[in-house]
Amino acid sequence: MLKKRIIPSLLLDNRRLVKTIKFKEKKYIGDPLNAIKIFNEKFVDELIILDINSNKSKFGIDYEFLKDLFSECFVPVTYGGGISTVEEADKIFKLGVEKVSLNSSVLQNKKILNNFVKKFGSQSIVINIDIKKNFFNEYKVFNNKLNKIEKKLDLINYIKELEDIGVGEILINSVDNDGTMNGMNLELIEKTCKIVNL
């Protein structure tokens, strides 16, 4: 039986910790440094830190702030947000993270994923997929950067392609359940787990 692991996911927006509801209505909930200290004390297995604003910010990745954040983490960290080149990922790894999470950059160009896997290894690459139901109640890939459903992208084929390229993990986000406090989308978990062996 697989051991249960506790992996909190923290959302950053302009150096603030926020909570969203269905990827909207950003609500400030505190200082990320304090949250990290609390999770260190609770002995969580890992932390996922996602900067939900870095893709939309003209300033890009805030390396100085991340350096301060990661220096407080005493558990493995996965970071995602605004990473679109191997050079950016390399800078992030040098700050002390275990894994990087990619999303929008891979949606724009799946071919770049080969470069990340080749440079850092499969075990270091997480693909973050935001999934939302469309008008016909079908699960579709949601492009958060463009704030739209990718109508031409088949979810099952996309996930299989990512596995074939060699990513280490896939992180599934249910847009419809995000922040609603209604529990996990078990149907989506079951559907995606049947597709891959990751």
mmCIF file of C-alpha atoms in Angstrom, residues 132-140 149 151:
data_model
loop_
_atom_site.group_PDB
_atom_site.id
_atom_site.type_symbol
_atom_site.label_atom_id
_atom_site.label_comp_id
_atom_site.label_asym_id
_atom_site.label_seq_id
_atom_site.Cartn_x
_atom_site.Cartn_y
_atom_site.Cartn_z
ATOM 1 C CA LYS A 132 -11.913 22.486 -16.296
ATOM 2 C CA LYS A 133 -15.223 21.103 -17.502
ATOM 3 C CA ASN A 134 -16.572 22.667 -20.685
ATOM 4 C CA PHE A 135 -20.185 23.412 -21.629
ATOM 5 C CA PHE A 136 -20.711 19.725 -22.519
ATOM 6 C CA ASN A 137 -19.425 18.564 -19.109
ATOM 7 C CA GLU A 138 -16.181 17.193 -20.639
ATOM 8 C CA TYR A 139 -12.818 17.583 -18.931
ATOM 9 C CA LYS A 140 -10.559 19.910 -20.891
ATOM 10 C CA ILE A 149 -10.120 26.219 -22.374
ATOM 11 C CA LYS A 151 -10.632 23.356 -27.221
#
